[in-house]
Short mmCIF file of C-alpha atoms in Angstrom, two decimals:
data_model
loop_
_atom_site.label_atom_id
_atom_site.label_comp_id
_atom_site.label_asym_id
_atom_site.label_seq_id
_atom_site.Cartn_x
_atom_site.Cartn_y
_atom_site.Cartn_z
CA MET A 83 -39.28 177.87 185.33
CA GLU A 84 -42.37 179.22 186.08
CA PHE A 85 -42.41 183.00 187.01
CA GLN A 86 -43.77 184.04 190.53
CA SER A 87 -41.66 187.09 191.56
CA ILE A 88 -39.21 189.31 190.24
CA LEU A 89 -37.74 189.31 193.75
CA ASP A 90 -37.79 185.75 194.68
CA LEU A 91 -36.72 182.45 192.91
CA GLU A 92 -38.47 180.71 195.76
CA GLU A 93 -40.40 182.44 198.57
CA SER A 94 -37.90 183.22 201.32
CA ALA A 95 -38.05 181.92 204.90
CA PHE A 96 -36.78 185.29 206.25
CA LYS A 97 -39.87 187.11 205.04
CA ASP A 98 -42.05 186.42 207.87
CA GLN A 99 -39.38 187.18 210.60
CA VAL A 100 -39.00 190.54 212.46
CA ARG A 101 -36.14 192.64 210.79
CA PRO A 102 -33.04 191.47 212.35
CA ALA A 103 -30.84 193.27 214.81
CA PHE A 104 -28.08 193.80 212.67
CA PHE A 105 -29.95 196.60 210.60
CA VAL A 106 -29.38 198.96 213.64
CA ASP A 107 -25.89 197.71 214.31
CA LEU A 108 -24.84 198.02 210.77
CA ASN A 109 -26.28 201.42 210.47
CA LEU A 110 -28.46 200.08 207.55
CA ASP A 111 -31.71 202.11 208.54
CA GLN A 112 -29.75 205.52 207.66
CA ILE A 113 -28.96 204.02 204.09
CA LEU A 114 -32.66 202.85 203.63
CA GLU A 115 -34.02 206.34 204.71
CA LEU A 116 -32.04 207.89 201.86
CA ILE A 117 -33.01 205.10 199.50
CA GLN A 118 -36.68 205.54 200.25
CA PHE A 119 -36.52 209.19 200.29
CA GLN A 120 -35.75 209.04 196.38
CA TRP A 121 -38.49 206.73 195.94
CA SER A 122 -42.31 207.24 195.70
CA GLN A 123 -43.45 204.00 196.85
CA GLU A 124 -42.60 202.08 200.08
CA VAL A 125 -39.65 199.68 199.32
CA ARG A 126 -38.07 199.19 202.80
CA PRO A 127 -39.79 196.26 203.63
CA TYR A 128 -37.89 194.34 200.94
CA PHE A 129 -34.64 195.34 202.22
CA GLY A 130 -35.55 193.53 205.31
CA TYR A 131 -34.87 189.76 204.48
CA PHE A 132 -32.79 187.57 202.55
CA PRO A 133 -33.21 185.51 199.53
CA GLN A 134 -33.90 181.71 200.25
CA ASN A 135 -30.48 180.58 199.39
CA GLU A 136 -27.45 180.90 197.23
CA ALA A 137 -29.20 180.50 194.06
CA CYS A 138 -31.67 183.18 194.71
CA GLU A 139 -29.22 185.53 195.67
CA ALA A 140 -27.72 184.89 191.98
CA TYR A 141 -31.39 185.33 190.77
CA ARG A 142 -31.52 188.81 192.11
CA ARG A 143 -27.88 189.88 191.24
CA ASN A 144 -28.73 189.29 187.34
CA ILE A 145 -31.83 190.85 187.54
CA TYR A 146 -30.27 193.85 188.99
CA GLN A 147 -27.69 193.90 186.35
CA ASP A 148 -30.25 194.03 183.79
CA VAL A 149 -32.14 196.98 185.54
CA LYS A 150 -28.92 199.04 185.42
CA ARG A 151 -28.71 199.06 181.56
CA GLU A 152 -29.74 202.62 180.54
CA ALA A 153 -32.36 201.38 178.02
CA ILE A 154 -33.86 198.78 180.41
CA GLN A 155 -33.90 201.45 183.26
CA GLU A 156 -35.93 204.19 181.18
CA LEU A 157 -38.26 201.19 179.92
CA LEU A 158 -38.94 200.23 183.55
CA MET A 159 -39.31 204.12 184.66
CA ASN A 160 -41.89 204.68 182.04
CA TYR A 161 -43.63 201.54 183.10
CA VAL A 162 -43.55 202.70 186.80
CA ASN A 163 -45.02 206.30 185.71
CA GLN A 164 -47.90 204.66 183.71
CA MET A 165 -48.83 202.49 186.97
CA ARG A 166 -48.44 205.62 189.08
CA GLU A 167 -51.17 207.10 186.78
CA ARG A 168 -53.40 203.99 187.29
CA ARG A 169 -53.14 204.22 191.01
CA THR A 170 -53.92 208.07 190.75
CA ALA A 171 -57.16 207.18 188.84
CA SER A 172 -57.94 204.40 191.44
CA GLU A 173 -57.83 206.74 194.33
CA ASN A 174 -59.86 209.29 192.35
CA GLU A 175 -62.36 206.51 191.69
CA GLN A 176 -62.85 205.83 195.20
CA GLU A 177 -63.13 209.53 196.33
CA VAL A 178 -65.52 210.91 193.67
CA GLU A 179 -69.37 210.62 194.61
CA GLU A 180 -71.27 211.07 191.11
CA ASN A 181 -71.51 207.59 189.64
CA MET A 182 -70.47 208.77 186.06
CA GLN A 183 -67.19 209.96 187.30
CA ARG A 184 -66.40 206.54 188.92
CA VAL A 185 -66.97 205.07 185.84
CA VAL A 186 -64.74 207.38 183.61
CA TRP A 187 -62.06 207.22 186.46
CA HIS A 188 -62.30 203.16 186.19
CA ILE A 189 -61.90 203.21 182.31
CA TRP A 190 -58.46 205.59 182.98
CA GLU A 191 -57.59 203.02 185.55
CA ILE A 192 -57.87 200.02 183.43
CA TYR A 193 -56.39 201.68 180.37
CA HIS A 194 -53.33 202.67 182.10
CA TYR A 195 -52.83 199.04 183.22
CA CYS A 196 -53.26 197.80 179.71
CA ARG A 197 -51.11 200.43 178.09
CA ALA A 198 -48.14 200.06 181.15
CA PHE A 199 -47.72 196.09 180.61
CA GLU A 200 -48.15 196.15 176.72
CA ASP A 201 -45.43 198.99 176.55
CA LEU A 202 -43.24 197.15 178.88
CA TYR A 203 -43.29 194.01 177.07
CA ARG A 204 -42.73 195.49 173.79
CA GLY A 205 -39.58 197.16 175.07
CA LEU A 206 -38.40 194.20 177.03
CA ALA A 207 -38.58 191.97 173.78
CA GLU A 208 -36.76 194.76 171.98
CA GLN A 209 -33.99 194.98 174.77
CA LYS A 210 -33.58 191.26 175.43
CA PRO A 211 -32.71 191.06 179.06
CA ALA A 212 -29.80 188.50 179.83
CA SER A 213 -31.26 187.41 183.31
CA GLU A 214 -33.20 184.18 183.93
CA GLY A 215 -35.78 186.32 186.42
CA PHE A 216 -36.65 188.75 183.09
CA ALA A 217 -36.71 186.04 180.66
CA CYS A 218 -39.19 184.15 182.80
CA PHE A 219 -41.09 187.38 183.51
CA CYS A 220 -41.34 188.17 179.81
CA GLN A 221 -42.72 184.46 178.82
CA PHE A 222 -45.22 185.02 181.28
CA LEU A 223 -45.97 188.38 180.27
CA GLU A 224 -46.44 187.30 176.64
CA ASN A 225 -48.88 184.49 177.75
CA TYR A 226 -51.04 186.89 179.86
CA LEU A 227 -51.05 189.68 177.11
CA GLN A 228 -52.28 186.85 174.29
CA SER A 229 -54.99 185.46 176.65
CA ALA A 230 -58.76 186.01 175.50
CA SER A 231 -59.48 187.72 178.76
CA PHE A 232 -57.10 190.18 178.62
CA VAL A 233 -57.38 190.66 174.84
CA GLU A 234 -61.16 191.15 175.54
CA ILE A 235 -60.72 193.70 178.30
CA ARG A 236 -57.80 195.74 176.33
CA ASP A 237 -59.96 196.19 173.16
CA ARG A 238 -62.95 197.28 174.86
CA VAL A 239 -61.10 199.87 177.21
CA TYR A 240 -58.85 201.34 174.13
CA ALA A 241 -62.29 201.68 172.46
CA LEU A 242 -63.93 203.56 175.22
CA HIS A 243 -60.89 205.61 176.06
CA GLN A 244 -60.77 206.83 172.30
CA GLU A 245 -64.24 207.81 172.22
CA LEU A 246 -64.06 209.41 175.58
CA THR A 247 -60.81 211.41 174.57
CA GLY A 248 -62.39 212.35 171.26
CA PHE A 249 -65.46 214.28 172.98
CA GLN A 250 -65.36 218.14 172.61
CA LEU A 251 -67.94 220.38 173.75
CA ILE A 252 -68.78 224.06 173.61
CA PHE A 253 -71.21 225.65 176.17
CA THR A 254 -72.53 228.84 175.63
CA ILE A 255 -74.08 231.00 178.42
CA GLU A 256 -76.35 233.82 177.05
CA ASN A 257 -79.07 235.74 179.10
CA ASP A 258 -79.12 232.82 181.88
CA LEU A 259 -79.43 230.40 178.97
CA ILE A 260 -76.76 227.45 178.79
CA THR A 261 -76.44 226.00 175.35
CA LEU A 262 -74.16 222.77 174.99
CA ASN A 263 -73.14 221.64 171.43
CA GLN A 264 -70.86 218.98 170.40
CA GLY A 265 -67.99 220.40 168.08
CA GLU A 266 -64.23 220.81 167.30
CA LEU A 267 -61.93 223.68 168.41
CA PRO A 268 -58.58 224.15 167.23
CA GLY A 269 -55.73 223.76 169.71
CA THR A 270 -56.13 223.48 173.34
CA TYR A 271 -58.88 224.93 176.05
CA ASP A 272 -56.13 227.41 177.37
CA GLN A 273 -55.27 228.48 173.75
CA PHE A 274 -58.87 229.03 173.19
CA LEU A 275 -59.32 231.36 176.40
CA GLU A 276 -56.14 233.24 175.63
CA LYS A 277 -57.29 233.98 172.06
CA SER A 278 -60.98 234.90 173.46
CA PHE A 279 -59.63 236.72 176.64
CA PRO A 280 -56.16 238.24 175.88
CA GLY A 281 -54.17 239.59 178.77
CA HIS A 282 -50.94 238.74 180.23
CA LYS A 283 -51.90 239.27 183.98
CA LYS A 284 -54.70 236.56 183.79
CA LYS A 285 -54.03 233.12 184.90
CA LEU A 286 -55.99 231.17 182.45
CA ARG A 287 -56.77 227.65 183.56
CA SER A 288 -59.65 225.07 183.01
CA PRO A 289 -62.32 225.38 185.80
CA PHE A 290 -63.09 221.57 185.59
CA ALA A 291 -59.14 220.60 186.72
CA GLY A 292 -59.56 222.12 190.47
CA THR A 293 -61.12 219.44 192.38
CA LEU A 294 -62.32 216.16 191.90
CA HIS A 295 -65.93 216.98 193.56
CA LEU A 296 -68.30 218.49 190.78
CA SER A 297 -70.05 221.75 191.00
CA ASN A 298 -73.82 221.98 190.26
CA LEU A 299 -72.81 223.72 186.81
CA GLU A 300 -70.67 220.60 186.04
CA LEU A 301 -73.42 218.26 187.22
CA GLU A 302 -75.76 220.10 184.84
CA LEU A 303 -73.30 219.65 182.09
CA ILE A 304 -72.74 216.02 182.56
CA THR A 305 -76.66 215.44 182.50
CA MET A 306 -77.00 217.37 179.28
CA PHE A 307 -74.25 215.71 177.73
CA ARG A 308 -75.47 212.14 178.91
CA LYS A 309 -78.79 212.80 176.95
CA LYS A 310 -76.89 213.56 173.96
CA ASN A 311 -74.74 210.49 174.08
CA PRO A 312 -76.25 207.64 175.66
CA SER A 313 -74.55 204.97 173.80
CA PHE A 314 -71.32 205.86 175.48
CA PHE A 315 -72.35 205.94 178.71
CA ARG A 316 -74.21 202.59 178.40
CA LYS A 317 -71.30 201.12 177.34
CA ALA A 318 -69.10 202.68 180.09
CA GLU A 319 -71.43 201.60 182.78
CA ALA A 320 -71.65 198.14 181.44
CA PHE A 321 -67.78 197.85 180.99
CA SER A 322 -67.40 199.24 184.73
CA ARG A 323 -69.94 196.56 185.96
CA ASP A 324 -68.23 193.78 183.79
CA TYR A 325 -64.55 194.47 185.41
CA PRO A 326 -64.77 195.29 188.98
CA VAL A 327 -61.70 193.25 189.57
CA TYR A 328 -59.49 193.10 186.51
CA ALA A 329 -55.52 192.72 187.40
CA ASN A 330 -53.51 189.88 187.59
CA GLU A 331 -52.13 189.18 191.14
CA THR A 332 -48.74 188.34 189.88
CA LEU A 333 -48.28 191.48 187.72
CA LEU A 334 -49.44 193.71 190.69
CA ARG A 335 -46.73 191.79 192.59
CA PHE A 336 -44.20 192.56 190.14
CA ASP A 337 -45.49 196.38 190.30
CA GLN A 338 -44.62 196.28 193.83
CA GLU A 339 -41.16 194.69 193.85
CA ILE A 340 -39.73 196.15 190.85
CA GLY A 341 -39.07 199.11 193.13
CA TYR A 342 -36.77 197.61 195.24
CA TYR A 343 -34.26 197.32 192.24
CA LEU A 344 -34.94 200.97 190.73
CA ALA A 345 -34.86 202.55 194.19
CA PHE A 346 -31.27 201.08 194.95
CA CYS A 347 -30.26 201.73 191.24
CA ARG A 348 -31.20 205.67 191.57
CA PHE A 349 -29.31 205.60 194.94
CA GLU A 350 -26.38 204.18 193.45
CA GLU A 351 -26.10 206.60 190.79
CA LYS A 352 -26.37 209.35 193.19
CA MET A 353 -23.68 208.36 195.11
CA LYS A 354 -21.52 207.67 192.01
CA ARG A 355 -22.17 211.23 191.05
CA GLU A 356 -20.56 212.40 194.39
CA GLY A 357 -17.29 210.29 193.68
CA PHE A 358 -18.10 206.82 195.50
CA GLU A 359 -17.60 203.52 193.94
CA PHE A 360 -19.72 200.60 193.73
CA ALA A 361 -18.76 197.15 192.04
CA VAL A 362 -20.51 193.89 191.28
CA PRO A 363 -19.49 191.50 193.81
CA ALA A 364 -17.92 188.34 192.52
CA THR A 365 -19.12 185.21 194.34
CA ASP A 366 -16.32 182.40 193.65
CA SER A 367 -16.02 180.10 196.35
CA SER A 368 -12.88 178.80 194.95
CA ARG A 369 -11.22 182.21 195.40
CA GLU A 370 -10.33 184.10 198.57
CA ILE A 371 -12.86 186.38 200.52
CA CYS A 372 -11.27 189.83 199.75
CA ALA A 373 -12.23 193.44 198.79
CA HIS A 374 -10.40 196.27 197.85
CA GLY A 375 -11.55 200.08 198.50
CA LEU A 376 -14.17 198.92 200.91
CA TYR A 377 -15.92 201.68 202.72
CA ASP A 378 -18.85 202.55 205.36
CA LEU A 379 -21.69 203.46 202.94
CA ALA A 380 -23.78 204.78 205.86
CA LEU A 381 -20.72 207.19 206.87
CA ALA A 382 -20.29 208.16 203.39
CA CYS A 383 -23.96 209.10 203.06
CA ALA A 384 -23.50 211.19 206.29
CA ASN A 385 -20.40 212.98 205.32
CA TYR A 386 -20.52 213.51 201.61
CA GLN A 387 -22.60 216.72 201.92
CA GLN A 388 -19.76 218.09 204.22
CA LYS A 389 -17.13 217.04 201.71
CA LYS A 390 -15.39 214.78 204.30
CA GLU A 391 -13.23 212.11 203.33
CA VAL A 392 -14.33 208.60 204.01
CA VAL A 393 -11.48 206.27 204.43
CA SER A 394 -11.51 202.89 202.49
CA ASN A 395 -9.62 199.70 203.28
CA ASP A 396 -8.51 196.35 201.78
CA LEU A 397 -9.05 193.02 203.30
CA VAL A 398 -8.50 189.59 202.41
CA TYR A 399 -9.33 186.12 204.21
CA HIS A 400 -6.76 183.55 203.55
CA PRO A 401 -8.19 180.08 203.03
CA GLN A 402 -7.43 178.90 206.66
CA GLU A 403 -8.72 182.16 208.11
CA ARG A 404 -11.82 182.79 209.75
CA PHE A 405 -11.70 185.75 212.18
CA PHE A 406 -10.14 189.31 212.19
CA VAL A 407 -9.65 190.27 215.68
CA VAL A 408 -9.20 194.34 215.33
CA THR A 409 -7.49 196.40 218.04
CA GLY A 410 -6.12 199.88 218.16
CA PRO A 411 -6.92 203.29 219.65
CA ASN A 412 -10.36 204.71 220.42
CA GLN A 413 -11.92 206.47 217.44
CA GLY A 414 -9.46 204.85 215.46
CA GLY A 415 -12.10 203.35 212.87
CA LYS A 416 -12.29 200.09 213.87
CA THR A 417 -16.02 199.97 214.52
CA THR A 418 -16.56 201.62 211.16
CA PHE A 419 -14.31 198.80 209.24
CA ALA A 420 -16.30 196.39 211.04
CA ARG A 421 -19.60 197.97 209.72
CA SER A 422 -18.18 197.99 206.35
CA LEU A 423 -17.50 194.37 206.38
CA GLY A 424 -21.00 193.75 207.36
CA GLN A 425 -22.52 196.20 204.72
CA LEU A 426 -20.38 194.30 202.12
CA ILE A 427 -21.80 190.86 203.00
CA TYR A 428 -25.32 192.14 203.34
CA PHE A 429 -25.52 193.83 199.92
CA THR A 430 -23.98 190.92 198.34
CA LYS A 431 -26.61 188.55 199.96
CA MET A 432 -29.23 191.15 198.65
CA GLY A 433 -28.36 190.68 195.17
CA LEU A 434 -27.24 194.51 194.99
CA ASP A 435 -23.86 196.23 194.30
CA VAL A 436 -21.45 196.64 197.15
CA PRO A 437 -19.68 199.75 198.23
CA ALA A 438 -16.10 198.92 197.09
CA VAL A 439 -13.89 199.27 194.08
CA SER A 440 -13.99 195.39 193.98
CA ALA A 441 -15.06 192.06 195.83
CA ASN A 442 -15.00 188.39 195.79
CA VAL A 443 -17.61 187.38 198.57
CA HIS A 444 -18.57 183.92 199.80
CA TYR A 445 -22.03 182.65 200.19
CA PHE A 446 -23.01 183.00 204.05
CA THR A 447 -26.37 181.78 205.45
CA ASN A 448 -26.96 184.72 207.87
CA ILE A 449 -25.43 187.89 209.47
CA LEU A 450 -25.15 187.91 213.10
CA THR A 451 -24.04 191.18 214.86
CA HIS A 452 -23.35 191.93 218.55
CA PHE A 453 -22.62 195.55 219.37
CA SER A 454 -21.76 196.94 222.86
CA VAL A 455 -24.77 198.23 224.67
CA GLU A 456 -25.36 200.48 227.80
CA GLU A 457 -26.90 199.52 231.03
CA SER A 458 -30.67 198.80 230.80
CA ILE A 459 -32.74 201.28 232.88
CA GLU A 460 -35.82 199.53 232.15
CA THR A 461 -34.68 195.74 233.28
CA GLY A 462 -32.06 197.28 235.84
CA ARG A 463 -29.67 194.87 234.38
CA GLY A 464 -26.06 196.09 234.09
CA LYS A 465 -23.94 196.18 230.77
CA LEU A 466 -22.38 192.64 231.18
CA LYS A 467 -25.63 190.87 231.91
CA GLU A 468 -27.34 192.74 228.69
CA GLU A 469 -24.42 191.69 226.75
CA LEU A 470 -24.63 187.95 227.58
CA SER A 471 -28.87 188.20 227.31
CA ARG A 472 -28.08 189.29 223.53
CA LEU A 473 -25.37 186.97 222.89
CA ALA A 474 -27.24 183.46 224.23
CA PRO A 475 -29.65 183.16 221.42
CA MET A 476 -26.85 183.98 218.80
CA MET A 477 -24.89 180.80 220.25
CA SER A 478 -27.52 178.60 221.26
CA ALA A 479 -29.13 178.53 217.63
CA ILE A 480 -27.62 176.74 214.91
CA ASN A 481 -25.80 179.30 212.85
CA GLU A 482 -23.24 177.40 210.39
CA ASN A 483 -21.66 179.29 207.96
CA ALA A 484 -22.84 182.95 209.21
CA PHE A 485 -21.00 186.14 209.15
CA VAL A 486 -20.49 187.25 212.68
CA ILE A 487 -19.85 190.88 213.53
CA ILE A 488 -18.77 191.46 217.47
CA ASN A 489 -17.84 195.14 218.53
CA GLU A 490 -16.43 195.39 222.11
CA LEU A 491 -17.78 192.69 223.83
CA PHE A 492 -17.28 192.11 227.79
CA THR A 493 -15.78 195.76 228.54
CA THR A 494 -17.16 195.84 231.69
CA ALA A 495 -15.60 192.49 232.80
CA ALA A 496 -12.19 192.10 234.29
CA ASN A 497 -9.13 191.57 231.37
CA TYR A 498 -8.59 187.86 232.66
CA ASP A 499 -12.43 187.03 232.49
CA ALA A 500 -13.00 188.71 229.18
CA CYS A 501 -10.34 187.08 227.46
CA ILE A 502 -11.55 183.65 228.65
CA MET A 503 -15.29 184.34 227.42
CA GLY A 504 -14.11 186.03 224.17
CA LYS A 505 -12.09 183.32 223.22
CA ARG A 506 -14.78 180.84 223.91
CA VAL A 507 -17.11 182.91 221.65
CA LEU A 508 -14.66 182.71 218.81
CA GLU A 509 -14.11 178.97 219.28
CA HIS A 510 -17.99 178.53 219.15
CA PHE A 511 -18.60 180.64 215.86
CA GLN A 512 -15.49 178.62 214.38
CA GLN A 513 -16.65 175.36 215.15
CA GLN A 514 -19.86 176.60 213.41
CA ARG A 515 -17.62 177.41 210.05
CA CYS A 516 -18.29 181.00 210.23
CA HIS A 517 -16.24 184.06 209.34
CA GLY A 518 -16.45 187.39 210.76
CA VAL A 519 -14.88 190.21 212.77
CA TYR A 520 -14.20 190.82 216.38
CA VAL A 521 -13.65 194.35 217.53
CA THR A 522 -11.97 194.51 221.07
CA HIS A 523 -9.15 195.94 223.20
CA LEU A 524 -8.05 192.73 224.33
CA LYS A 525 -4.89 191.97 222.43
CA GLU A 526 -4.78 188.31 223.77
CA LEU A 527 -7.73 187.36 221.46
CA GLY A 528 -5.58 187.84 218.52
CA GLU A 529 -3.44 185.01 219.29
CA GLY A 530 -5.69 182.25 218.36
CA GLY A 531 -3.82 180.23 215.48
CA GLU A 532 -3.99 180.47 211.90
CA ALA A 533 -7.73 181.07 211.93
CA ILE A 534 -7.63 184.21 213.83
CA VAL A 535 -5.89 187.07 212.01
CA SER A 536 -4.69 190.22 214.38
CA LEU A 537 -5.73 193.36 212.59
CA ARG A 538 -4.61 196.90 213.95
CA ALA A 539 -5.77 200.47 213.41
CA LEU A 540 -2.51 202.05 211.73
CA VAL A 541 -2.92 205.73 212.41
CA GLU A 542 -1.44 208.01 209.41
CA GLU A 543 -0.77 211.78 210.13
CA ILE A 544 -1.10 213.58 206.80
CA GLU A 545 -0.95 217.28 205.90
CA GLU A 546 -3.79 218.69 203.96
CA GLU A 547 -4.24 222.30 202.45
CA GLN A 548 -7.31 223.94 202.99
CA PRO A 549 -8.49 227.44 201.56
CA ILE A 550 -9.19 230.39 203.79
CA GLU A 551 -12.09 232.18 201.97
CA SER A 552 -11.37 235.85 201.25
CA ALA A 553 -13.41 238.50 203.28
CA ALA A 554 -14.54 240.16 199.82
CA ALA A 555 -15.35 239.21 196.53
CA ASN A 556 -13.03 239.43 193.53
CA SER A 557 -10.11 240.06 195.85
CA VAL A 558 -6.83 238.27 195.62
CA PRO A 559 -6.68 234.50 195.62
CA PRO A 560 -7.78 232.98 199.22
CA ARG A 561 -4.69 232.04 201.51
CA ARG A 562 -3.90 228.59 202.05
CA ARG A 563 -3.43 226.77 205.33
CA ILE A 564 -1.93 223.50 206.16
CA ARG A 565 -4.36 221.21 208.67
CA SER A 566 -3.00 217.92 210.16
CA VAL A 567 -5.68 215.07 209.57
CA ARG A 568 -5.51 211.52 211.28
CA ARG A 569 -6.54 208.68 208.85
CA PHE A 570 -6.90 205.00 210.07
CA LYS A 571 -6.01 202.19 208.08
CA MET A 572 -6.39 198.50 208.96
CA ILE A 573 -3.07 196.39 208.77
CA ARG A 574 -2.35 192.99 209.45
CA SER A 575 -0.18 193.44 212.85
CA PRO A 576 0.03 192.28 216.48
CA ALA A 577 -1.89 194.43 218.64
CA GLU A 578 -0.02 197.33 220.92
CA ASP A 579 -0.33 198.01 224.31
CA ASN A 580 -0.35 201.87 223.78
CA GLY A 581 -1.90 201.97 220.51
CA CYS A 582 -1.05 205.72 219.22
CA ALA A 583 -0.81 207.08 222.72
CA SER A 584 2.61 207.90 222.25
CA ASP A 585 2.34 209.69 218.97
CA LEU A 586 -0.45 211.83 220.69
CA VAL A 587 2.12 212.49 223.52
CA GLU A 588 4.89 213.30 221.50
CA LYS A 589 2.84 215.62 219.39
CA TYR A 590 1.39 217.60 222.14
CA GLN A 591 4.87 217.89 224.08
CA LEU A 592 3.69 215.84 226.96
CA THR A 593 6.40 213.34 227.63
CA TYR A 594 8.20 213.29 230.68
CA GLU A 595 11.21 215.16 229.43
CA GLN A 596 9.22 217.90 228.24
CA LEU A 597 6.89 218.29 230.92
CA ARG A 598 10.18 218.39 233.20
CA ALA A 599 11.92 221.05 231.11
CA ARG A 600 8.52 223.20 231.29
CA LEU A 601 8.28 222.82 235.06
CA ASN A 602 12.02 223.68 235.92
CA ARG A 603 11.83 227.05 233.76
#
């Protein structure tokens, strides 16, 4: 296989499309903001499109498992730092005004480029990554590093770099006369200053490290130095003229794309330190679609700093089952459950680990979402019309074997009409061989035969101890109080008319008998 990209086995048809609507519906934007926050280069666009097919998803998944290996991750981070130095040198080269400065920064730019890929190749050859993607990349890199063009540029830049870093200059100012000599001094420049001008309150630093723009003194020094070393300057200028463009486009693409894996890996490690589980999803189509300990990753990101618990759920689609129809009380975790399912499919398709203890996920061509919207002020259309306008393209396009997530559709229509439309939506996507989840207040939608599974949000009332902080330090241990917590789990069960209303009525003593007793006092 000829290597093209560490991200794509084949170029994806999704790549040129506008980012899909499900990003907002599944709160993926919030997750990507945190991933990007911890990474220096822009990586969010790479999370915006799916690989071309099932083989491409497996290609990414295997590469990511290599990236997670500690030794390979450290090797890649060293490479990233070298390439960051290269970009800094390139930016400095564009900013400076004096030609000799541009030449020197160009030497540093190409030096970091050569070092980065040579060090990376040696490290990968030693670590022997298991994935097809890294194997092909290593072969491509080996051929490139052995090419006559690269060997020539590498040898020339290494020689210039060695000569450049070997220069040591001593200039003396006495009676308005500047004397410049080449020589050797023991230690660093700062050590020389400390020895010559001792003093604890002085901040000693190089006068040449403050700005890229040269002072008159620095220009004079360079002119004097150039006269004493004409050979180096001729070679440096010739090198800069010979290699205005030097980088391989495939390798530059690798430099951009490898951040996709490293950024998510760093994010995953941070979440694991906070106690959240991640799993490598199995993709065995002969087994049931299932997940154990699945949770909403966006909600986990929002809650972990406040030490709030994120409830996880288990699920399984048996062979003939296509859709979960989820009912239950408001604020009962139904939408959170639907989002967690969408995130499970998304991260599996992206070749990354999933927020669960374990999972087996089949291949799906796409993710389609339709979440309830408010009336549009701009268009003047009512809520039902807004919903239908979003639903129409989803149902008119060919979306075979997609995963569909529908949340509270047709809430403004009469129950009878909403049931008819909801059943037609479910029938349509079943005919397209889709799987999915439909969150609704209509219990009738859960009565659709063996392909439809009715799930209900089960309310768990638990007692939780909470410490009450003491007012003074070093006082007696803090008192503790009991707090009632409501947790919601999804269970296979027919829908109920009252949800958890009866539980709440009894808890707050609002039954008919309780109200009558209080009124008759």
